[in-house]
Amino acid sequence: GEVELGERCRIDWLFRAELGPAVVPATGRGAPPLLRVEPLRVRPAWAALWRGRLEPASVQLLGVELTPGPGGRELAALAERLRGAPSLPPGARAAPPPAPDPTLYFEDLTVVLGAPGDAVRLGPMRARLRRDRGPPGDRIEAALRLPAGGALRATVSRPPRGTGAPGVWTAAAHLELAAADLSALPARLPVRVAAGSLSVDARASADLAGVEVVVSLRGADLLLEGARLGAGPVGPFAPSAEFALAVPAGAGRILLRRASLRPLAPLLVEARGSLGLAAPRILALELGLAPVDFGALADALPPGLELGPSAPRPPGAFGASLAIAGPLQQPDAWTVSGTVDLSPLRRASRAGPPPPLRSPFSFHPPGGGPVIRVGPGNPDFVPVSALSETTLRALTTSEDAGFFAHQGFDFDELRNALAEGAETGRVVRGGSTITQQLAKNLYLSPARTFARKLQEALLTVALEGSLSKARILEIYLNVIEWGRGLRGIGPAARLYLGKDARDLSPREACLLAVLIPNPARYGELALGGEADPWFRARVDDLLRRMEAGGALTEAELARELAAPVLLAGGRALL
């Protein structure tokens, strides 16, 4: 294809030439060049020179900038041009046997990824590329030295032509990365590596049947940090993983034949799946968490992820599975299903001593506030058995409609949260269940970080594996916030409605339920007696959802929609 070579041409007394700049332009209008080199230095092969032939022994490419274009589009276009290079016309004299290929040396190599204006520059790096076309076959060796000292070694080889193995090639690569190399990744990533190292080994082969790739990763003393990860560094980790990928010829998809990931020594996640190569690029992924002992996992958590001394540690093991399918770039169209197997955890919990949360306990609100006694002896405590069925249905319909059916995680809500996050480019909501909210309220800070969400997930498993649904709901209703500094459904019913929580009407229960997502703001609206249209619509919508779920009859729904809600003191709110 087109190559632009500048006017510089210097040859010294040793016949070493310096040329440049050399530019391979991009195909896109106004796009930066695919490749720019300034300058090139060519050293001749002395043995060939004495025989009267001018052949390069090595080529140095200095100040190299490679811009593959969005999605590697420009590199793909170059590959097409190379595949379409003309062959010798019929009757033309064959070219003489090729001279040995020169070794290529790259200095100050920079790779530019992303769109103009939002590009990430990786480099400068050093590289060496050598090709050997000897009798054993065609072999290419590459070595790359990263800015911070990391290194890549790779080989690609195929048997010589005429051996009856057309299109067969193999490749192997080994990559060593230190923390400084990994920290050069795009700064917009939410997590960066502060310490440790990572090694990657890859093997690949291709023939007429397709391509097979096996990748292994090993981490050592990895320490992660980032504002979205947690308040401080998390680690060290020593993760390991292995992936086996295949691209069968003509199949039009990438197959994940098997994958195993150990983020921590006790954890083993296995996966398999596929991804279509043509639009709409259908993704199918199945993941399974092998049964893991909860106590062993809690002991293996590194600093930054510890559950804390007061967190529950039920005996026994648990496992999980997750399946995702749908168009890769349309998360709202995915189907997400999953299960959490808590049966071994529950059996061990029933056989052992009762966990502390089954008995009355003292709750210390995070961030301060009066200690709350959760159980008899506290006049504000309301047993779940004392609340009406419609009150419980109003609260669960609002916060977690599948509470009595799931094992602590709602996978439909997880899918919805993923879809909204993909659309907005940030985490909009967490899809948290009542058990997850309780885990956060009892043991964690309100920080919206990845570390806190991981801790919340483990604590959710502990709560679901050791407590009944009724007890989880009872604790939840007696410790969560219902207004600024206001905790528990008993005090909330008295403050807002001037009555006992045991006597709430369905509409009054819905009023309290819609306060939960933002108790400080919504509580002030309610106390101010403001009949905000949005506030009224939320209450009425919750009543209609209760009727749709069978918690109210049509006649009861009509009655509740028409009934006023009187605040403490007799003022009508809705």
Coordinates of C-alpha atoms in Angstrom, one line a residue:
G1 CA 0.0 0.0 0.0
E2 CA 0.9 3.7 0.1
V3 CA 4.0 4.6 2.1
E4 CA 5.3 8.2 2.3
L5 CA 9.1 8.6 2.6
G6 CA 10.6 11.9 3.5
E7 CA 13.5 13.5 1.7
R8 CA 16.2 12.8 4.4
C9 CA 18.8 10.3 3.2
R10 CA 22.2 10.2 4.8
I11 CA 24.8 7.5 4.2
D12 CA 28.0 7.3 6.3
W13 CA 31.4 5.8 5.3
L14 CA 30.3 2.4 6.7
F15 CA 27.3 2.4 4.3
R16 CA 24.8 2.8 7.1
A17 CA 21.8 4.7 5.8
E18 CA 19.4 7.0 7.7
L19 CA 16.1 7.7 6.0
G20 CA 12.9 9.4 7.0
P21 CA 10.4 10.2 8.1
A22 CA 8.4 7.2 6.9
V23 CA 4.6 7.4 7.1
V24 CA 1.9 4.8 6.4
P25 CA -1.2 7.0 6.2
A26 CA -4.6 5.9 7.5
T27 CA -7.6 5.1 5.3
G28 CA -10.0 7.3 7.3
R29 CA -10.3 10.9 6.2
G30 CA -8.5 13.2 8.7
A31 CA -7.3 10.3 10.8
P32 CA -3.7 10.3 12.2
P33 CA -1.3 8.1 10.3
L34 CA -1.3 4.4 11.0
L35 CA 2.4 4.4 11.4
R36 CA 5.0 7.1 11.6
V37 CA 8.8 6.5 12.0
E38 CA 11.4 9.1 12.3
P39 CA 14.0 8.1 11.3
L40 CA 14.9 4.7 10.0
R41 CA 18.5 3.5 10.2
V42 CA 19.6 0.6 8.0
R43 CA 22.9 -1.4 8.6
P44 CA 24.0 -3.5 5.6
A45 CA 25.0 -7.1 5.7
W46 CA 28.7 -7.1 5.3
A47 CA 29.1 -10.6 3.9
A48 CA 26.5 -9.8 1.1
L49 CA 28.2 -6.5 0.5
W50 CA 31.5 -8.1 -0.2
R51 CA 29.7 -10.3 -2.8
G52 CA 28.4 -7.2 -4.5
R53 CA 24.8 -7.5 -3.1
L54 CA 23.2 -4.8 -0.9
E55 CA 21.2 -6.5 1.8
P56 CA 20.1 -5.1 5.2
A57 CA 21.3 -6.9 8.3
S58 CA 19.3 -4.8 10.6
V59 CA 16.8 -2.0 10.5
Q60 CA 16.3 0.4 13.4
L61 CA 13.0 2.3 13.6
L62 CA 13.3 5.2 15.9
G63 CA 10.5 7.4 17.3
V64 CA 7.8 5.0 16.2
E65 CA 4.2 6.0 16.7
L66 CA 1.5 3.3 15.9
T67 CA -2.2 4.4 15.8
P68 CA -4.3 1.3 15.1
G69 CA -7.5 3.4 15.0
P70 CA -10.8 2.7 16.7
G71 CA -11.2 -1.1 17.3
G72 CA -8.0 -1.7 15.3
R73 CA -9.7 -0.6 12.1
E74 CA -6.6 0.8 10.4
L75 CA -4.5 -2.4 11.2
A76 CA -7.3 -4.5 9.7
A77 CA -7.3 -2.4 6.6
L78 CA -3.5 -2.8 6.3
A79 CA -3.8 -6.6 6.6
E80 CA -6.4 -6.6 3.8
R81 CA -4.0 -4.6 1.6
L82 CA -1.2 -7.0 2.3
R83 CA -3.4 -10.0 1.5
G84 CA -4.4 -8.4 -1.7
A85 CA -0.8 -7.7 -2.9
P86 CA -0.3 -8.8 -6.6
S87 CA 1.5 -12.0 -7.3
L88 CA 3.9 -12.5 -10.3
P89 CA 2.0 -12.4 -13.7
P90 CA 1.9 -15.5 -15.8
G91 CA 5.2 -16.1 -17.6
A92 CA 7.2 -13.7 -15.5
R93 CA 10.6 -14.8 -14.3
A94 CA 10.6 -15.9 -10.7
A95 CA 12.3 -13.7 -8.2
P96 CA 15.7 -14.9 -6.9
P97 CA 15.7 -16.6 -3.5
P98 CA 15.1 -14.1 -0.8
A99 CA 17.9 -12.7 1.2
P100 CA 17.8 -13.3 5.0
D101 CA 15.3 -10.9 6.6
P102 CA 16.9 -8.1 8.6
T103 CA 16.4 -7.9 12.3
L104 CA 14.1 -4.9 13.1
Y105 CA 14.8 -2.8 16.2
F106 CA 12.2 -0.4 17.5
E107 CA 13.2 2.5 19.7
D108 CA 10.8 4.9 21.4
L109 CA 7.8 2.9 20.2
T110 CA 4.5 4.5 21.2
V111 CA 1.1 2.9 20.6
V112 CA -1.9 5.3 20.5
L113 CA -5.2 3.7 21.4
G114 CA -8.7 5.3 21.3
A115 CA -10.3 8.0 19.3
P116 CA -8.6 11.4 18.7
G117 CA -9.1 13.7 21.7
D118 CA -9.6 10.7 24.0
A119 CA -6.5 8.7 23.1
V120 CA -4.3 6.6 25.5
R121 CA -0.6 6.6 24.7
L122 CA 1.3 3.5 25.7
G123 CA 5.1 3.9 25.6
P124 CA 7.8 4.6 24.9
M125 CA 8.9 1.0 24.5
R126 CA 11.7 -0.9 22.9
A127 CA 11.2 -3.9 20.6
R128 CA 13.1 -6.4 18.4
L129 CA 11.6 -8.4 15.6
R130 CA 13.4 -11.2 13.8
R131 CA 12.3 -13.6 11.1
D132 CA 14.1 -16.9 10.2
R133 CA 13.0 -18.7 7.0
G134 CA 15.2 -21.8 7.4
P135 CA 14.6 -25.4 6.7
P136 CA 12.7 -26.1 10.0
G137 CA 10.0 -23.6 8.8
D138 CA 9.1 -20.0 9.0
R139 CA 9.7 -18.6 12.5
I140 CA 9.2 -15.0 13.8
E141 CA 10.6 -14.0 17.2
A142 CA 9.6 -10.8 19.0
A143 CA 10.8 -9.1 22.2
L144 CA 9.3 -6.0 23.7
R145 CA 10.6 -4.0 26.7
L146 CA 8.0 -1.9 28.4
P147 CA 8.8 1.6 29.9
A148 CA 8.8 0.4 33.5
G149 CA 10.9 -2.8 32.8
G150 CA 8.2 -5.3 31.9
A151 CA 9.0 -7.7 29.0
L152 CA 7.2 -9.7 26.3
R153 CA 8.7 -12.6 24.4
A154 CA 6.8 -14.2 21.6
T155 CA 7.4 -16.7 18.8
V156 CA 5.2 -17.5 15.8
S157 CA 6.2 -20.4 13.5
R158 CA 4.8 -22.6 10.7
P159 CA 6.2 -25.5 8.7
P160 CA 7.8 -24.8 5.4
R161 CA 5.6 -24.7 2.3
G162 CA 5.1 -28.0 0.5
T163 CA 5.0 -30.1 3.7
G164 CA 1.3 -31.0 3.4
A165 CA 0.4 -28.8 6.4
P166 CA -1.1 -25.6 4.7
G167 CA -2.1 -22.8 7.0
V168 CA -0.8 -24.5 10.1
W169 CA 1.0 -22.2 12.6
T170 CA 1.7 -22.1 16.3
A171 CA 2.5 -19.3 18.6
A172 CA 3.7 -18.8 22.2
A173 CA 4.2 -15.8 24.3
H174 CA 5.3 -14.9 27.8
L175 CA 4.6 -11.5 29.4
E176 CA 6.1 -10.2 32.7
L177 CA 4.5 -7.1 34.2
A178 CA 5.5 -5.2 37.3
A179 CA 3.2 -2.7 39.2
A180 CA 4.8 0.2 37.4
D181 CA 4.0 -1.3 34.0
L182 CA 0.4 -1.9 35.0
S183 CA 0.0 1.6 36.4
A184 CA 0.6 2.9 32.9
L185 CA -2.8 1.6 31.9
P186 CA -5.5 4.2 31.2
A187 CA -6.0 6.5 34.2
R188 CA -9.8 6.4 33.7
L189 CA -9.9 2.8 34.9
P190 CA -11.5 2.6 38.3
V191 CA -8.7 0.4 39.8
R192 CA -4.9 0.7 39.5
V193 CA -2.2 -1.7 40.6
A194 CA 0.0 -0.1 43.3
A195 CA 2.3 -3.1 43.9
G196 CA 3.0 -6.6 42.8
S197 CA 3.6 -8.4 39.5
L198 CA 1.7 -10.3 36.9
S199 CA 2.8 -13.0 34.4
V200 CA 0.9 -14.2 31.4
D201 CA 1.7 -17.3 29.3
A202 CA -0.2 -17.9 26.0
R203 CA -0.1 -20.7 23.5
A204 CA -2.0 -20.7 20.2
S205 CA -2.3 -22.9 17.1
A206 CA -4.2 -22.5 13.9
D207 CA -5.0 -24.8 10.9
L208 CA -7.8 -25.2 8.4
A209 CA -10.1 -26.2 11.3
G210 CA -9.7 -22.9 13.2
V211 CA -7.7 -21.3 16.0
E212 CA -7.1 -22.6 19.5
V213 CA -5.7 -20.4 22.3
V214 CA -4.8 -21.2 25.9
V215 CA -3.9 -18.3 28.3
S216 CA -2.6 -18.6 31.9
L217 CA -2.2 -15.7 34.3
R218 CA -0.4 -15.6 37.7
G219 CA -0.3 -12.6 40.0
A220 CA 2.0 -12.1 43.0
D221 CA 1.5 -9.7 45.8
L222 CA -0.9 -7.5 43.9
L223 CA -2.1 -4.5 45.8
L224 CA -5.0 -2.6 44.2
E225 CA -6.2 0.9 44.9
G226 CA -8.7 3.5 43.6
A227 CA -11.4 5.7 44.9
R228 CA -14.1 3.5 43.5
L229 CA -12.4 0.4 44.8
G230 CA -12.2 1.4 48.5
A231 CA -11.0 4.0 51.0
G232 CA -7.5 2.5 51.0
P233 CA -5.4 -0.1 49.2
V234 CA -6.9 -3.7 48.9
G235 CA -4.6 -6.7 49.0
P236 CA -2.2 -8.3 48.5
F237 CA -3.7 -10.9 46.2
A238 CA -2.1 -13.9 44.4
P239 CA -4.7 -14.6 41.8
S240 CA -4.4 -17.2 39.0
A241 CA -6.5 -18.0 35.9
E242 CA -6.5 -20.1 32.8
F243 CA -8.7 -19.7 29.7
A244 CA -9.1 -22.0 26.7
L245 CA -10.5 -20.2 23.7
A246 CA -11.4 -21.5 20.2
V247 CA -12.5 -19.9 16.9
P248 CA -13.7 -22.8 14.7
A249 CA -13.5 -22.1 11.0
G250 CA -16.8 -20.9 9.6
A251 CA -18.5 -21.0 13.0
G252 CA -18.7 -17.2 13.3
R253 CA -18.1 -17.1 17.0
I254 CA -15.5 -17.3 19.7
L255 CA -15.9 -20.3 22.1
L256 CA -14.8 -20.2 25.7
R257 CA -14.3 -23.9 26.1
R258 CA -13.2 -23.7 29.7
A259 CA -12.0 -21.1 32.2
S260 CA -10.9 -21.3 35.8
L261 CA -10.2 -18.3 38.0
R262 CA -8.9 -18.2 41.6
P263 CA -9.0 -14.7 42.9
L264 CA -8.2 -16.1 46.4
A265 CA -6.9 -19.5 47.4
P266 CA -10.3 -20.9 48.6
L267 CA -12.3 -19.5 45.7
L268 CA -12.6 -21.3 42.4
V269 CA -14.8 -19.8 39.6
E270 CA -15.3 -21.9 36.4
A271 CA -16.8 -20.6 33.2
R272 CA -17.7 -21.5 29.7
G273 CA -19.5 -19.6 26.9
S274 CA -19.4 -18.1 23.4
L275 CA -19.5 -14.7 21.7
G276 CA -20.8 -14.2 18.1
L277 CA -18.4 -12.3 15.8
A278 CA -21.2 -10.8 13.6
A279 CA -23.8 -8.3 14.7
P280 CA -25.6 -8.4 17.1
R281 CA -22.7 -10.4 18.7
I282 CA -24.7 -12.7 20.9
L283 CA -23.0 -13.4 24.3
A284 CA -23.7 -16.6 26.2
L285 CA -21.8 -17.1 29.5
E286 CA -22.1 -19.6 32.3
L287 CA -20.2 -19.2 35.6
G288 CA -20.1 -21.5 38.6
L289 CA -18.6 -20.9 42.1
A290 CA -17.4 -24.2 43.5
P291 CA -18.5 -24.9 47.1
V292 CA -16.3 -22.9 49.4
D293 CA -16.2 -23.0 53.2
F294 CA -17.4 -19.6 54.5
G295 CA -14.9 -19.5 57.4
A296 CA -11.9 -20.4 55.2
L297 CA -13.0 -17.7 52.8
A298 CA -13.3 -15.1 55.5
D299 CA -9.9 -15.9 56.8
A300 CA -8.4 -15.5 53.3
L301 CA -9.7 -12.1 52.7
P302 CA -6.9 -9.5 52.4
P303 CA -6.7 -6.1 54.2
G304 CA -9.4 -3.9 52.7
L305 CA -11.9 -6.7 52.4
E306 CA -12.0 -8.1 55.9
L307 CA -15.5 -8.5 57.3
G308 CA -14.7 -7.3 60.8
P309 CA -14.8 -9.0 64.2
S310 CA -18.5 -8.5 64.7
A311 CA -19.5 -10.0 61.4
P312 CA -21.3 -13.4 61.3
R313 CA -19.1 -16.4 60.5
P314 CA -21.5 -19.3 60.0
P315 CA -20.0 -22.8 59.7
G316 CA -20.5 -24.7 56.4
A317 CA -20.0 -24.1 52.7
F318 CA -21.9 -22.4 49.9
G319 CA -21.8 -22.3 46.1
A320 CA -23.4 -20.3 43.3
S321 CA -24.0 -20.2 39.5
L322 CA -24.8 -17.4 37.0
A323 CA -25.9 -17.5 33.4
I324 CA -26.0 -14.5 31.1
A325 CA -27.2 -14.5 27.4
G326 CA -28.1 -11.8 24.9
P327 CA -26.6 -9.2 22.6
L328 CA -23.3 -8.0 23.9
Q329 CA -24.0 -4.3 23.6
Q330 CA -27.6 -4.4 24.7
P331 CA -27.6 -5.4 28.4
D332 CA -31.3 -4.5 28.7
A333 CA -32.0 -7.4 26.4
W334 CA -30.0 -9.9 28.4
T335 CA -31.5 -12.9 30.3
V336 CA -29.8 -13.3 33.6
S337 CA -30.4 -16.3 35.9
G338 CA -28.6 -17.5 38.9
T339 CA -28.7 -19.6 42.0
V340 CA -27.0 -19.5 45.4
D341 CA -26.7 -22.9 47.0
L342 CA -26.9 -22.2 50.8
S343 CA -28.1 -25.7 51.8
P344 CA -24.7 -26.9 53.3
L345 CA -24.4 -23.6 55.2
R346 CA -27.9 -23.9 56.6
R347 CA -27.5 -27.5 57.6
A348 CA -24.3 -26.6 59.5
S349 CA -25.9 -23.6 61.1
R350 CA -28.9 -25.7 62.4
A351 CA -26.5 -28.3 63.8
G352 CA -24.3 -25.8 65.6
P353 CA -24.9 -23.3 68.3
P354 CA -27.5 -20.6 67.4
P355 CA -25.9 -17.5 65.8
P356 CA -25.9 -14.3 67.9
L357 CA -28.5 -12.5 65.6
R358 CA -31.2 -15.1 66.4
S359 CA -31.2 -13.7 70.0
P360 CA -31.8 -10.1 71.1
F361 CA -28.7 -7.9 70.4
S362 CA -27.6 -4.3 70.6
F363 CA -27.2 -2.4 67.3
H364 CA -24.7 0.4 67.1
P365 CA -25.7 2.6 64.2
P366 CA -22.8 3.4 61.8
G367 CA -21.9 7.0 62.1
G368 CA -23.1 7.3 65.7
G369 CA -26.5 7.6 67.3
P370 CA -28.2 5.9 70.2
V371 CA -27.7 2.2 70.6
I372 CA -30.8 0.2 69.7
R373 CA -31.8 -3.0 71.5
V374 CA -33.2 -5.3 68.8
G375 CA -35.6 -7.6 70.8
P376 CA -38.0 -7.7 73.7
G377 CA -37.3 -5.2 76.4
N378 CA -37.1 -2.3 74.0
P379 CA -40.5 -0.6 73.9
D380 CA -39.8 0.6 70.3
F381 CA -39.2 -3.0 69.1
V382 CA -42.0 -4.4 66.8
P383 CA -41.9 -8.2 66.3
V384 CA -42.5 -9.1 62.7
S385 CA -45.4 -11.4 63.8
A386 CA -47.2 -8.4 65.2
L387 CA -47.4 -6.5 61.8
S388 CA -50.3 -7.1 59.4
E389 CA -49.9 -9.0 56.2
T390 CA -50.6 -6.0 54.1
T391 CA -48.0 -3.9 56.0
L392 CA -45.3 -6.6 55.3
R393 CA -46.4 -6.9 51.7
A394 CA -46.2 -3.1 51.2
L395 CA -42.7 -3.1 52.6
T396 CA -41.4 -6.1 50.6
T397 CA -43.2 -5.0 47.4
S398 CA -41.5 -1.6 47.6
E399 CA -38.0 -2.8 48.5
D400 CA -37.6 -6.4 47.4
A401 CA -40.6 -8.1 45.8
G402 CA -38.9 -11.5 45.6
F403 CA -37.6 -11.4 49.2
F404 CA -39.3 -14.7 50.3
A405 CA -38.3 -16.5 47.1
H406 CA -34.6 -15.7 46.5
Q407 CA -31.4 -16.6 48.4
G408 CA -30.4 -13.1 49.1
F409 CA -29.7 -11.9 45.5
D410 CA -32.3 -10.8 42.9
F411 CA -30.8 -11.6 39.5
D412 CA -33.6 -9.8 37.6
E413 CA -32.7 -6.6 39.5
L414 CA -29.0 -7.3 38.8
R415 CA -29.7 -7.4 35.1
N416 CA -31.7 -4.1 35.3
A417 CA -28.8 -2.5 37.2
L418 CA -26.3 -3.7 34.7
A419 CA -28.4 -2.3 31.8
E420 CA -28.9 1.1 33.4
G421 CA -25.1 1.3 34.3
A422 CA -24.2 0.4 30.7
E423 CA -26.5 3.1 29.3
T424 CA -25.3 5.8 31.6
G425 CA -21.7 4.8 31.9
R426 CA -21.8 4.6 35.7
V427 CA -23.4 2.6 38.5
V428 CA -26.9 4.0 38.8
R429 CA -28.3 1.5 41.4
G430 CA -27.1 -1.7 43.0
G431 CA -30.3 -3.8 42.8
S432 CA -29.9 -4.5 46.5
T433 CA -32.2 -6.9 48.2
I434 CA -33.5 -6.5 51.8
T435 CA -30.8 -8.9 53.0
Q436 CA -28.1 -6.9 51.3
Q437 CA -29.5 -3.7 52.7
L438 CA -29.5 -5.3 56.2
A439 CA -25.9 -6.4 55.8
K440 CA -24.9 -2.9 54.9
N441 CA -26.8 -1.4 57.8
L442 CA -25.5 -3.8 60.4
Y443 CA -21.8 -4.0 59.4
L444 CA -20.7 -1.6 56.7
S445 CA -20.3 2.0 55.8
P446 CA -22.6 3.6 53.2
A447 CA -19.7 4.1 50.8
R448 CA -20.5 3.0 47.2
T449 CA -17.3 1.2 46.4
F450 CA -16.5 -2.2 44.9
A451 CA -14.9 -3.4 48.1
R452 CA -18.0 -2.6 50.1
K453 CA -20.2 -4.4 47.6
L454 CA -18.0 -7.5 47.8
Q455 CA -18.2 -7.4 51.6
E456 CA -21.9 -6.9 51.4
A457 CA -22.3 -10.0 49.1
L458 CA -20.4 -12.2 51.6
L459 CA -22.4 -10.9 54.6
T460 CA -25.6 -11.5 52.7
V461 CA -24.6 -15.1 52.2
A462 CA -23.9 -15.3 56.0
L463 CA -27.2 -13.8 57.0
E464 CA -29.3 -15.9 54.5
G465 CA -27.4 -19.1 55.5
S466 CA -27.9 -18.7 59.3
L467 CA -31.2 -16.8 59.8
S468 CA -34.8 -17.3 58.8
K469 CA -36.5 -14.9 56.4
A470 CA -38.8 -13.7 59.2
R471 CA -35.9 -12.9 61.4
I472 CA -34.0 -11.1 58.6
L473 CA -37.1 -9.0 57.9
E474 CA -37.7 -8.3 61.6
I475 CA -34.2 -7.0 62.2
Y476 CA -34.3 -5.0 59.0
L477 CA -37.6 -3.2 60.0
N478 CA -36.3 -2.3 63.4
V479 CA -32.8 -0.9 62.5
I480 CA -33.2 0.9 59.1
E481 CA -33.6 4.6 58.8
W482 CA -37.0 6.2 58.3
G483 CA -35.8 9.8 58.6
R484 CA -32.9 11.8 59.8
G485 CA -31.7 10.1 63.0
L486 CA -34.9 8.0 63.1
R487 CA -34.6 4.2 63.1
G488 CA -37.2 1.5 63.4
I489 CA -40.7 1.1 62.1
G490 CA -42.2 1.6 65.6
P491 CA -40.8 5.2 66.1
A492 CA -41.5 5.9 62.4
A493 CA -45.2 5.1 62.6
R494 CA -45.6 7.2 65.7
L495 CA -43.7 10.2 64.3
Y496 CA -45.3 10.4 60.9
L497 CA -48.8 8.9 61.6
G498 CA -49.3 9.2 65.4
K499 CA -50.2 5.5 65.7
D500 CA -48.8 2.1 66.5
A501 CA -47.1 0.2 63.6
R502 CA -49.3 -2.7 64.3
D503 CA -52.4 -0.7 63.3
L504 CA -51.2 0.7 59.9
S505 CA -53.6 0.7 57.0
P506 CA -52.3 -0.4 53.6
R507 CA -52.0 3.2 52.4
E508 CA -50.2 4.2 55.5
A509 CA -47.8 1.3 55.2
C510 CA -47.1 2.3 51.6
L511 CA -46.4 5.9 52.8
L512 CA -43.7 4.5 55.2
A513 CA -42.3 2.2 52.5
V514 CA -41.7 4.9 50.0
L515 CA -39.6 6.8 52.6
I516 CA -36.9 4.0 52.7
P517 CA -34.8 4.8 49.6
N518 CA -34.1 8.4 50.7
P519 CA -35.4 8.7 54.3
A520 CA -33.9 12.1 55.1
R521 CA -35.3 13.9 52.1
Y522 CA -38.7 12.1 51.8
G523 CA -39.1 12.2 55.6
E524 CA -38.8 16.0 55.6
L525 CA -41.5 16.2 52.8
A526 CA -43.8 14.0 54.8
L527 CA -43.3 16.0 58.0
G528 CA -43.9 19.2 56.2
G529 CA -47.2 17.9 55.0
E530 CA -46.3 18.6 51.4
A531 CA -48.6 16.8 48.9
D532 CA -45.9 16.5 46.3
P533 CA -47.4 15.0 43.1
W534 CA -44.4 12.7 42.7
F535 CA -44.7 11.5 46.3
R536 CA -48.4 10.8 45.9
A537 CA -47.7 8.9 42.6
R538 CA -45.2 6.7 44.3
V539 CA -47.6 5.7 47.1
D540 CA -50.5 5.1 44.6
D541 CA -48.2 3.1 42.3
L542 CA -47.1 0.9 45.2
L543 CA -50.8 0.2 46.1
R544 CA -51.4 -0.8 42.5
R545 CA -48.4 -3.2 42.5
M546 CA -49.7 -4.8 45.7
E547 CA -53.1 -5.4 43.9
A548 CA -51.3 -6.8 40.9
G549 CA -49.4 -9.1 43.2
G550 CA -52.5 -10.4 45.0
A551 CA -52.0 -8.5 48.3
L552 CA -55.1 -6.3 47.7
T553 CA -58.4 -6.9 46.0
E554 CA -59.8 -4.5 43.5
A555 CA -62.3 -3.2 46.0
E556 CA -59.5 -2.7 48.6
L557 CA -57.4 -0.9 46.1
A558 CA -60.2 1.5 45.2
R559 CA -60.8 2.2 48.9
E560 CA -57.2 2.8 49.7
L561 CA -56.6 5.1 46.7
A562 CA -59.5 7.3 47.9
A563 CA -58.6 7.2 51.6
P564 CA -56.7 10.2 53.0
V565 CA -53.5 9.8 55.0
L566 CA -53.6 11.8 58.2
L567 CA -50.3 12.8 59.7
A568 CA -49.7 13.0 63.5
G569 CA -51.7 16.0 64.5
G570 CA -54.5 15.4 62.1
R571 CA -53.0 17.1 58.9
A572 CA -53.9 15.3 55.7
L573 CA -50.9 14.5 53.5
L574 CA -52.3 12.4 50.6

